[in-house]
Short mmCIF file of C-alpha atoms in Angstrom, two decimals:
data_model
loop_
_atom_site.label_atom_id
_atom_site.label_comp_id
_atom_site.label_asym_id
_atom_site.label_seq_id
_atom_site.Cartn_x
_atom_site.Cartn_y
_atom_site.Cartn_z
CA PHE O 317 21.11 -18.51 52.59
CA LEU O 318 19.63 -14.78 54.09
CA PRO O 319 21.83 -14.22 56.93
CA LEU O 320 25.08 -15.24 54.34
CA LEU O 321 23.57 -12.60 52.27
CA GLY O 322 23.48 -9.78 55.29
CA PHE O 323 26.89 -10.42 56.01
CA LEU O 324 28.17 -9.80 52.77
CA ILE O 325 25.95 -7.01 51.93
CA ASN O 326 27.05 -5.09 55.23
CA GLY O 327 30.27 -6.41 55.29
CA LEU O 328 31.34 -5.18 51.70
CA GLY O 329 29.35 -2.00 52.22
CA ARG O 330 30.90 -0.74 55.70
CA ARG O 331 32.44 2.22 54.67
CA TYR O 332 29.08 3.24 52.39
CA LEU O 333 26.01 2.03 54.23
CA PRO O 334 23.89 4.43 56.28
CA LYS O 335 23.36 2.86 60.09
CA SER O 336 19.66 2.94 59.92
CA LEU O 337 19.92 0.76 56.43
CA THR O 338 22.77 -1.04 57.78
CA GLY O 339 20.20 -2.22 60.93
CA VAL O 340 17.73 -2.62 58.58
CA VAL O 341 19.56 -5.60 56.40
CA GLY O 342 21.27 -7.40 59.18
CA SER O 343 17.89 -7.66 61.16
CA GLY O 344 15.86 -7.80 58.20
CA SER O 345 17.92 -10.95 57.19
CA VAL O 346 17.61 -12.75 60.30
CA LEU O 347 13.78 -12.24 60.34
CA ALA O 348 12.96 -13.41 57.05
CA ALA O 349 15.25 -16.31 57.99
CA PHE O 350 12.86 -17.13 60.98
CA VAL O 351 9.68 -16.98 58.95
CA ILE O 352 11.19 -19.82 56.81
CA SER O 353 11.97 -21.42 60.40
CA LEU O 354 8.15 -21.35 61.16
CA LEU O 355 7.07 -22.57 58.09
CA ILE O 356 9.27 -25.69 58.32
CA PHE O 357 8.07 -25.95 61.76
CA PHE O 358 4.55 -26.30 61.07
CA GLU O 359 5.73 -28.55 58.10
CA VAL O 360 7.67 -31.09 60.55
CA ARG O 361 4.78 -30.77 63.13
CA GLN O 362 2.62 -32.96 60.37
CA PRO O 363 2.23 -36.43 61.34
CA GLY O 364 4.03 -38.99 59.64
CA PHE O 365 6.84 -36.46 58.89
CA ALA O 366 9.99 -38.29 57.87
CA PRO O 367 13.84 -36.79 58.09
CA GLN O 368 14.17 -34.90 54.98
CA VAL O 369 17.42 -34.86 53.25
CA VAL O 370 18.42 -31.95 50.90
CA THR O 371 21.70 -32.67 48.99
CA LEU O 372 23.28 -29.80 47.14
CA PHE O 373 26.93 -31.26 45.91
CA ASP O 374 29.43 -33.58 46.93
CA PHE O 375 31.87 -32.04 48.89
CA ILE O 376 34.64 -34.33 49.30
CA SER O 377 34.72 -37.41 47.71
CA VAL O 378 37.84 -39.81 48.77
CA GLY O 379 37.57 -43.98 47.42
CA SER O 380 34.67 -45.34 49.12
CA LEU O 381 34.05 -42.08 51.39
CA HIS O 382 31.36 -39.43 50.09
CA ILE O 383 30.92 -36.49 51.92
CA PRO O 384 28.33 -34.53 50.70
CA PHE O 385 27.00 -31.10 51.24
CA ALA O 386 23.77 -32.28 52.61
CA PHE O 387 21.07 -30.56 55.11
CA GLN O 388 18.83 -32.78 57.43
CA VAL O 389 15.55 -31.29 58.13
CA ASP O 390 13.81 -32.91 61.24
CA GLN O 391 12.22 -32.20 64.73
CA LEU O 392 15.52 -31.71 66.18
CA SER O 393 17.05 -29.26 63.97
CA ALA O 394 13.92 -27.83 64.06
CA LEU O 395 13.64 -26.35 67.43
CA PHE O 396 17.12 -25.04 66.85
CA LEU O 397 16.05 -23.29 64.15
CA LEU O 398 13.29 -21.49 66.02
CA ILE O 399 15.52 -20.53 69.17
CA ILE O 400 18.45 -19.62 66.87
CA THR O 401 16.80 -17.16 64.67
CA GLY O 402 13.80 -16.15 66.63
CA VAL O 403 15.78 -15.22 70.02
CA GLY O 404 18.80 -13.95 67.78
CA SER O 405 16.03 -11.62 65.70
CA LEU O 406 15.28 -9.95 68.66
CA ILE O 407 19.27 -9.55 69.29
CA HIS O 408 19.89 -8.16 65.89
CA ILE O 409 16.73 -5.61 66.73
CA TYR O 410 17.88 -4.64 70.28
CA SER O 411 21.57 -4.47 68.91
CA THR O 412 20.24 -1.60 66.48
CA SER O 413 19.18 0.91 69.15
CA TYR O 414 22.12 -0.68 71.71
CA MET O 415 25.04 0.23 69.64
CA HIS O 416 24.26 3.45 67.92
CA ASP O 417 26.93 5.23 69.23
CA GLU O 418 29.44 3.04 66.82
CA SER O 419 30.80 4.78 64.00
CA ASN O 420 29.08 4.05 60.57
CA GLU O 421 31.96 1.66 59.79
CA GLY O 422 32.07 -0.37 63.14
CA PHE O 423 27.97 -0.71 63.30
CA ALA O 424 27.87 -2.25 59.80
CA ARG O 425 30.99 -4.61 60.43
CA TYR O 426 29.54 -5.39 63.70
CA PHE O 427 26.01 -6.75 61.98
CA ALA O 428 28.25 -8.11 59.31
CA TYR O 429 29.88 -10.38 62.13
CA LEU O 430 26.22 -11.20 63.98
CA ASN O 431 24.82 -12.42 60.47
CA LEU O 432 27.98 -14.35 59.77
CA PHE O 433 27.23 -15.65 63.03
CA VAL O 434 23.76 -17.03 62.45
CA PHE O 435 24.80 -18.55 59.69
CA SER O 436 26.98 -20.69 60.93
CA MET O 437 25.01 -21.71 63.78
CA LEU O 438 22.41 -22.52 61.11
CA ILE O 439 25.20 -24.39 59.20
CA LEU O 440 25.71 -26.05 62.70
CA VAL O 441 22.41 -27.45 63.61
CA LEU O 442 21.12 -27.81 59.47
CA GLY O 443 24.06 -30.18 58.42
CA ALA O 444 23.04 -33.87 57.52
CA ASN O 445 26.46 -35.27 58.66
CA TYR O 446 29.28 -34.25 61.01
CA VAL O 447 31.39 -32.89 58.51
CA MET O 448 28.87 -29.99 57.60
CA MET O 449 28.51 -29.92 61.90
CA PHE O 450 31.99 -29.31 62.17
CA ILE O 451 32.08 -26.61 59.64
CA GLY O 452 29.34 -24.46 61.36
CA TRP O 453 31.19 -25.46 64.68
CA GLU O 454 34.26 -23.54 63.54
CA GLY O 455 32.11 -21.33 62.14
CA VAL O 456 30.85 -19.99 65.66
CA GLY O 457 33.87 -19.95 66.96
CA LEU O 458 35.55 -17.66 64.57
CA CYS O 459 32.66 -15.84 64.91
CA SER O 460 32.83 -15.77 68.62
CA TYR O 461 36.43 -14.31 68.58
CA LEU O 462 35.51 -11.58 66.06
CA LEU O 463 32.42 -10.43 68.73
CA ILE O 464 34.30 -10.72 71.85
CA GLY O 465 37.25 -8.79 70.76
CA PHE O 466 35.04 -6.48 68.92
CA TRP O 467 36.41 -3.29 70.65
CA PHE O 468 39.77 -4.88 69.71
CA LYS O 469 41.88 -1.41 70.51
CA ASN O 470 41.16 -2.43 74.14
CA ILE O 471 44.05 -5.04 75.35
CA ASN O 472 42.14 -7.24 78.08
CA TYR O 473 39.21 -7.91 75.25
CA ASN O 474 41.74 -9.16 72.87
CA LYS O 475 43.12 -11.60 75.44
CA ALA O 476 39.15 -12.24 76.57
CA ALA O 477 38.36 -13.18 72.31
CA ASN O 478 42.43 -15.36 72.11
CA LYS O 479 41.33 -17.29 75.41
CA ALA O 480 37.90 -18.16 73.92
CA PHE O 481 39.26 -19.19 70.43
CA ILE O 482 42.26 -20.90 71.76
CA MET O 483 40.03 -22.77 74.57
CA ASN O 484 37.77 -23.84 72.01
CA ARG O 485 40.46 -25.59 69.75
CA ILE O 486 41.04 -27.81 72.59
CA GLY O 487 37.45 -29.04 72.29
CA ASP O 488 37.87 -28.84 68.50
CA LEU O 489 40.69 -31.03 68.16
CA GLY O 490 38.63 -34.05 70.53
CA PHE O 491 35.32 -33.68 68.14
CA LEU O 492 37.76 -33.72 64.81
CA LEU O 493 39.47 -36.99 66.41
CA GLY O 494 35.85 -38.07 66.87
CA ILE O 495 34.71 -37.65 63.17
CA PHE O 496 38.36 -38.99 61.75
CA LEU O 497 37.69 -42.72 64.38
CA LEU O 498 33.73 -42.55 62.46
CA ILE O 499 35.31 -42.56 59.10
CA GLN O 500 37.21 -45.05 60.25
CA GLN O 501 34.96 -47.63 61.99
CA PHE O 502 31.32 -46.71 59.81
CA GLY O 503 33.16 -45.56 56.28
CA SER O 504 30.71 -42.28 56.72
CA VAL O 505 29.82 -39.45 58.46
CA THR O 506 26.64 -38.85 57.70
CA PHE O 507 24.11 -39.12 60.61
CA THR O 508 21.81 -41.45 58.96
CA GLU O 509 24.10 -43.86 57.57
CA VAL O 510 26.47 -43.85 60.49
CA PHE O 511 23.23 -44.02 63.28
CA ALA O 512 21.81 -47.30 60.99
CA GLN O 513 25.37 -49.37 61.62
CA VAL O 514 25.60 -48.07 65.14
CA PRO O 515 23.48 -51.11 67.25
CA ALA O 516 25.60 -53.71 65.20
CA ILE O 517 28.66 -52.70 67.22
CA GLY O 518 26.60 -53.47 70.39
CA ALA O 519 26.50 -51.85 73.71
CA ASN O 520 30.37 -51.32 75.74
CA SER O 521 32.39 -51.54 72.85
CA ASN O 522 35.88 -49.47 73.59
CA VAL O 523 35.10 -47.64 69.85
CA LEU O 524 32.44 -46.41 70.67
CA PHE O 525 33.26 -45.49 74.23
CA ALA O 526 36.23 -43.82 72.07
CA ILE O 527 33.57 -41.90 69.93
CA ALA O 528 31.32 -40.88 72.52
CA MET O 529 33.89 -39.27 74.35
CA LEU O 530 35.74 -37.89 72.03
CA LEU O 531 32.42 -35.79 70.97
CA PHE O 532 31.69 -35.63 74.15
CA ILE O 533 35.38 -33.12 74.62
CA GLY O 534 34.06 -31.10 71.32
CA ALA O 535 31.10 -30.08 73.47
CA MET O 536 32.94 -29.61 76.50
CA GLY O 537 34.97 -27.12 75.04
CA LYS O 538 31.83 -25.44 73.20
CA SER O 539 29.45 -25.70 76.06
CA ALA O 540 31.82 -24.66 78.67
CA GLN O 541 32.25 -27.48 81.19
CA ILE O 542 34.79 -28.57 83.55
CA PRO O 543 37.73 -27.98 82.66
CA LEU O 544 37.38 -25.86 79.89
CA TYR O 545 34.65 -23.60 81.37
CA THR O 546 36.83 -20.40 82.00
CA TRP O 547 36.81 -18.85 78.45
CA LEU O 548 33.26 -18.06 79.23
CA PRO O 549 33.15 -16.11 82.24
CA ASP O 550 35.70 -13.84 80.21
CA ALA O 551 33.20 -13.80 76.69
CA MET O 552 32.33 -11.01 78.78
CA ALA O 553 34.29 -8.20 77.13
CA GLY O 554 32.21 -8.01 73.99
CA PRO O 555 29.40 -5.89 73.58
CA THR O 556 26.17 -6.93 75.66
CA PRO O 557 24.28 -7.99 72.90
CA VAL O 558 26.83 -10.45 71.87
CA SER O 559 26.88 -11.87 75.06
CA ALA O 560 22.96 -12.50 74.91
CA LEU O 561 23.47 -13.95 71.35
CA ILE O 562 26.83 -16.57 72.49
CA HIS O 563 25.70 -17.24 75.84
CA ALA O 564 21.91 -17.46 76.02
CA ALA O 565 20.60 -18.98 72.64
CA THR O 566 23.28 -20.15 70.78
CA MET O 567 26.45 -21.16 70.40
CA VAL O 568 26.68 -22.89 74.10
CA THR O 569 24.00 -24.81 72.98
CA ALA O 570 25.78 -26.42 70.07
CA GLY O 571 27.18 -29.01 72.51
CA ILE O 572 24.09 -30.33 73.94
CA TYR O 573 22.76 -30.27 70.35
CA MET O 574 25.79 -32.73 69.20
CA VAL O 575 24.86 -35.07 72.09
CA ALA O 576 21.10 -35.04 71.52
CA ARG O 577 21.86 -35.66 67.52
CA SER O 578 24.60 -38.26 68.35
CA ASN O 579 21.71 -40.22 71.02
CA VAL O 580 22.11 -43.56 69.24
CA ILE O 581 25.69 -43.55 70.01
CA TYR O 582 25.19 -42.26 73.52
CA SER O 583 22.70 -44.57 74.68
CA LEU O 584 24.86 -47.72 73.81
CA ALA O 585 28.32 -46.31 75.75
CA PRO O 586 26.62 -46.05 79.26
CA TYR O 587 30.27 -45.40 80.69
CA ILE O 588 30.53 -42.18 79.02
CA GLN O 589 26.76 -41.15 79.62
CA ALA O 590 27.74 -41.36 83.63
CA ILE O 591 31.15 -39.06 83.37
CA ILE O 592 28.73 -36.62 81.28
CA ALA O 593 26.22 -36.68 84.36
CA ILE O 594 29.11 -36.13 86.89
CA VAL O 595 31.19 -33.61 85.06
CA GLY O 596 27.32 -31.59 84.03
CA VAL O 597 26.36 -31.94 87.78
CA VAL O 598 29.73 -30.97 88.88
CA THR O 599 29.69 -28.13 86.71
CA ALA O 600 26.53 -27.03 87.77
CA LEU O 601 27.39 -26.83 91.18
CA LEU O 602 31.08 -25.43 90.94
CA ALA O 603 29.94 -22.34 88.64
CA ALA O 604 26.63 -21.52 90.98
CA SER O 605 29.19 -21.51 93.96
CA ILE O 606 31.28 -18.47 91.82
CA ALA O 607 28.33 -16.48 90.84
CA LEU O 608 27.28 -16.01 94.27
CA LYS O 609 30.60 -13.90 95.10
CA GLN O 610 30.50 -12.13 91.74
CA ASN O 611 29.81 -7.98 91.53
CA ASP O 612 29.99 -7.53 87.98
CA ILE O 613 26.47 -8.10 86.70
CA LYS O 614 27.57 -9.83 83.39
CA LYS O 615 29.90 -11.92 85.49
CA VAL O 616 27.31 -13.22 87.67
CA LEU O 617 25.03 -14.01 84.47
CA ALA O 618 28.26 -15.78 82.94
CA TYR O 619 28.53 -18.37 85.37
CA SER O 620 25.20 -18.94 85.75
CA THR O 621 24.85 -19.91 82.10
CA VAL O 622 28.02 -22.53 82.88
CA SER O 623 25.81 -23.84 85.63
CA GLN O 624 22.69 -23.88 83.85
CA LEU O 625 24.32 -26.11 80.66
CA GLY O 626 25.53 -28.16 83.53
CA LEU O 627 22.13 -29.10 84.35
CA MET O 628 21.60 -30.17 80.56
CA PHE O 629 24.46 -32.17 80.33
CA LEU O 630 23.30 -34.05 83.75
CA ALA O 631 19.87 -34.57 81.66
CA LEU O 632 21.74 -35.74 78.29
CA GLY O 633 24.06 -37.90 80.89
CA LEU O 634 20.75 -39.88 82.29
CA GLY O 635 19.41 -40.62 78.71
CA ALA O 636 16.32 -37.60 79.04
CA TYR O 637 17.58 -36.15 75.83
CA GLU O 638 14.19 -34.34 75.34
CA ILE O 639 14.14 -32.72 78.42
CA ALA O 640 17.87 -31.31 77.76
CA VAL O 641 16.40 -29.65 74.49
CA PHE O 642 13.22 -28.68 76.18
CA HIS O 643 15.92 -26.67 78.86
CA VAL O 644 18.07 -25.60 76.48
CA ILE O 645 14.86 -23.84 74.87
CA THR O 646 13.68 -22.38 78.13
CA HIS O 647 16.85 -21.14 78.61
CA ALA O 648 17.20 -19.26 75.40
CA PHE O 649 14.77 -17.62 76.79
CA PHE O 650 15.23 -15.97 79.85
CA LYS O 651 18.48 -16.12 79.87
CA ALA O 652 18.49 -13.54 77.03
CA CYS O 653 15.99 -11.58 78.76
CA LEU O 654 18.46 -11.53 81.78
CA PHE O 655 21.24 -10.32 79.50
CA LEU O 656 19.16 -8.02 77.16
CA GLY O 657 18.15 -6.25 80.83
CA SER O 658 21.64 -6.25 82.12
CA GLY O 659 22.08 -4.10 78.98
CA SER O 660 19.07 -2.16 79.17
CA VAL O 661 20.75 -0.94 82.69
CA ILE O 662 24.69 -0.94 81.61
CA HIS O 663 23.48 1.67 79.16
CA ALA O 664 21.50 3.70 81.13
CA LEU O 665 24.16 3.90 83.70
CA HIS O 666 26.86 4.63 80.78
CA GLY O 667 28.74 1.71 81.18
CA GLU O 668 28.92 0.65 84.64
CA GLN O 669 28.80 -2.87 85.63
CA ASP O 670 29.66 -2.80 88.97
CA MET O 671 26.29 -4.01 91.04
CA ARG O 672 27.90 -2.30 94.09
CA TYR O 673 27.17 0.55 92.14
CA MET O 674 23.23 0.43 90.80
CA GLY O 675 20.56 0.20 92.86
CA GLY O 676 17.18 1.75 93.31
CA LEU O 677 16.44 1.62 89.69
CA ARG O 678 12.93 -0.12 89.16
CA LYS O 679 10.96 3.41 89.70
CA VAL O 680 13.44 4.78 87.22
CA MET O 681 13.14 1.63 84.95
CA PRO O 682 10.04 -0.41 85.35
CA ILE O 683 10.07 -1.99 81.93
CA THR O 684 13.55 -3.39 82.19
CA PHE O 685 12.49 -4.30 85.70
CA ILE O 686 9.11 -6.17 85.33
CA THR O 687 10.96 -8.31 82.63
CA PHE O 688 13.95 -8.87 84.81
CA LEU O 689 12.25 -10.32 87.60
CA VAL O 690 9.97 -12.46 85.57
CA SER O 691 12.82 -14.16 83.94
CA THR O 692 14.48 -13.79 87.29
CA LEU O 693 11.45 -16.00 88.47
CA ALA O 694 12.10 -18.36 85.57
CA ILE O 695 15.60 -19.00 86.13
CA SER O 696 15.13 -19.60 89.31
CA GLY O 697 12.20 -22.10 88.62
CA LEU O 698 9.38 -20.74 90.31
CA PRO O 699 5.94 -21.99 88.41
CA PRO O 700 3.94 -20.93 86.63
CA PHE O 701 7.09 -19.91 84.62
CA SER O 702 9.13 -21.82 82.16
CA GLY O 703 12.50 -22.46 84.11
CA PHE O 704 10.31 -24.30 86.58
CA PHE O 705 8.98 -27.05 84.22
CA SER O 706 12.34 -28.06 82.81
CA LYS O 707 14.57 -27.92 85.80
CA ASP O 708 11.82 -29.98 87.28
CA GLU O 709 11.91 -32.81 84.88
CA ILE O 710 15.49 -32.22 85.05
CA LEU O 711 15.84 -33.40 89.37
CA MET O 712 12.60 -35.76 88.74
CA THR O 713 14.74 -37.95 86.23
CA ALA O 714 18.23 -37.47 88.51
CA PHE O 715 16.07 -38.54 92.06
CA HIS O 716 14.38 -41.59 89.93
CA GLU O 717 18.50 -42.47 88.30
CA ASN O 718 20.64 -41.25 91.06
CA LYS O 719 19.92 -39.76 94.65
CA ALA O 720 23.75 -38.42 95.06
CA LEU O 721 23.50 -36.38 91.71
CA TRP O 722 19.81 -35.10 92.35
CA VAL O 723 20.92 -34.12 95.55
CA ILE O 724 23.78 -31.78 94.13
CA ALA O 725 21.99 -30.29 91.27
CA SER O 726 18.79 -29.44 94.38
CA LEU O 727 21.83 -27.69 95.51
CA ALA O 728 22.92 -25.94 92.40
CA SER O 729 19.09 -24.97 91.76
CA LEU O 730 18.92 -23.63 94.89
CA MET O 731 22.29 -21.67 95.17
CA THR O 732 20.84 -19.95 91.17
CA ALA O 733 17.39 -18.69 92.92
CA PHE O 734 19.83 -17.21 95.90
CA TYR O 735 22.25 -15.45 93.37
CA MET O 736 19.59 -14.25 90.98
CA PHE O 737 17.61 -12.30 93.36
CA ARG O 738 20.86 -11.09 94.94
CA LEU O 739 21.47 -9.63 91.79
CA LEU O 740 18.15 -8.24 91.39
CA TYR O 741 18.14 -6.74 94.71
CA LEU O 742 21.60 -4.83 94.30
CA THR O 743 20.39 -3.58 91.09
CA PHE O 744 17.02 -2.77 91.38
CA TYR O 745 16.10 -2.16 95.14
CA LYS O 746 17.42 0.50 98.07
CA GLY O 747 18.57 3.81 96.97
CA PHE O 748 21.15 4.53 93.78
CA ARG O 749 24.49 4.01 94.63
CA GLY O 750 26.52 5.72 92.08
CA THR O 751 27.36 8.91 90.95
CA GLU O 752 25.33 11.90 90.84
CA GLU O 753 26.45 12.41 87.21
CA GLN O 754 25.17 8.55 87.05
CA LYS O 755 21.52 9.82 88.83
CA HIS O 756 20.96 13.02 86.56
CA HIS O 757 20.93 10.70 83.20
CA LEU O 758 19.24 7.62 84.44
CA HIS O 759 16.04 7.03 82.23
CA GLU O 760 14.06 3.91 80.87
CA SER O 761 15.81 2.97 77.46
CA PRO O 762 14.41 3.44 74.04
CA GLY O 763 11.47 1.38 72.64
CA LEU O 764 14.28 -0.65 70.20
CA ILE O 765 15.63 -1.90 73.57
CA THR O 766 12.50 -2.81 75.45
CA PHE O 767 10.86 -4.51 72.93
CA PRO O 768 12.86 -7.99 72.96
CA LEU O 769 12.64 -7.57 76.58
CA ILE O 770 9.15 -7.75 76.33
CA VAL O 771 8.81 -10.37 73.87
CA LEU O 772 11.36 -12.92 76.17
CA ALA O 773 9.49 -11.98 79.40
CA ILE O 774 6.23 -13.28 77.25
CA LEU O 775 7.78 -16.24 76.37
#
């Protein structure tokens, strides 16, 4: 509710509010939501905590079908709440400084969209049934379209926004058909009711296979798996904090959340699990190989996100749901830090994104460099950084389950280390390769930009 309130205040008052107030309302609403998420988290951690379902009102009632407007709070949604509001509030704080050149109206419009995005994402992970999840699902699709095409005077950015929106529709149709099948089969879309009835159908039934596959098609669209992955690199058209929000912490992990939430269905559909594992590992390898040759700093990070999501799907396909969610959390920290770090570099170079015209920035931008180095070590999987623990678990599971998948996943992980250190070297080492004009203006970014970087680096 708080981000929704922030959206309404900033959206309706965009012509009248000064920038400082807009920033406070936008960031404050998400920070307050983070505080509430923390309280929920500590409550959920108590031993013997049972999932709580809070019903607000009857949403759809047709014949025997009842779909309440209800929220479910349990261990899984509590974790996602922390990621969305925690990383989200850091990105909001960062944005107050990053977007300061925008007009008052543009600034307010930007924060309104960001707040709406967080609101939709919270609906997605808190909903107690598939229809609630679908509402949030479409909401983040809409907000990603608005944010990717934020600078709508540039026609290429509009094309990128359209591409993201339309490719997500393909996946969403699969998700929608899956919901229809659930209603037809179980007469309900509420998680608790559906999951209670699933075991009665038994493993290997065709209906379960169809439901699992359709839901997975939805996840493929949202989480950018082959063949629906090409929208994500193009989504770099939006402002850099948007890239961090969409591609690190929230939107692309929605597919992972859905499969993890539906684990009861997937565990009884082994063939679909095999498909998920194969799609995931192939995506991880292909995206990593594309990232090796990119010169745009944000494109490298975008393909890297696709690759990491592939590893998460590999874990899901192997039935290691908690490991996939663990990688979601570690990835949210290091990838948000990398995207915001790249934003800090682009900010210092006045919009330059080509790594061939960077170099030698570590002396000028020490804080950005150190945080970037930490997150690069984390994504490369070096102990004792966070990425090591989650990647190691995924690879170990793959090693026990299927050696071929393990080999491909290991290869993709080795490529990750290579292209990330290439990025680090091209950006921060050797001499500066840009223009004299840029060299003259090089500086460390202001405190509102470096503070979120430091927090994320520590995480």
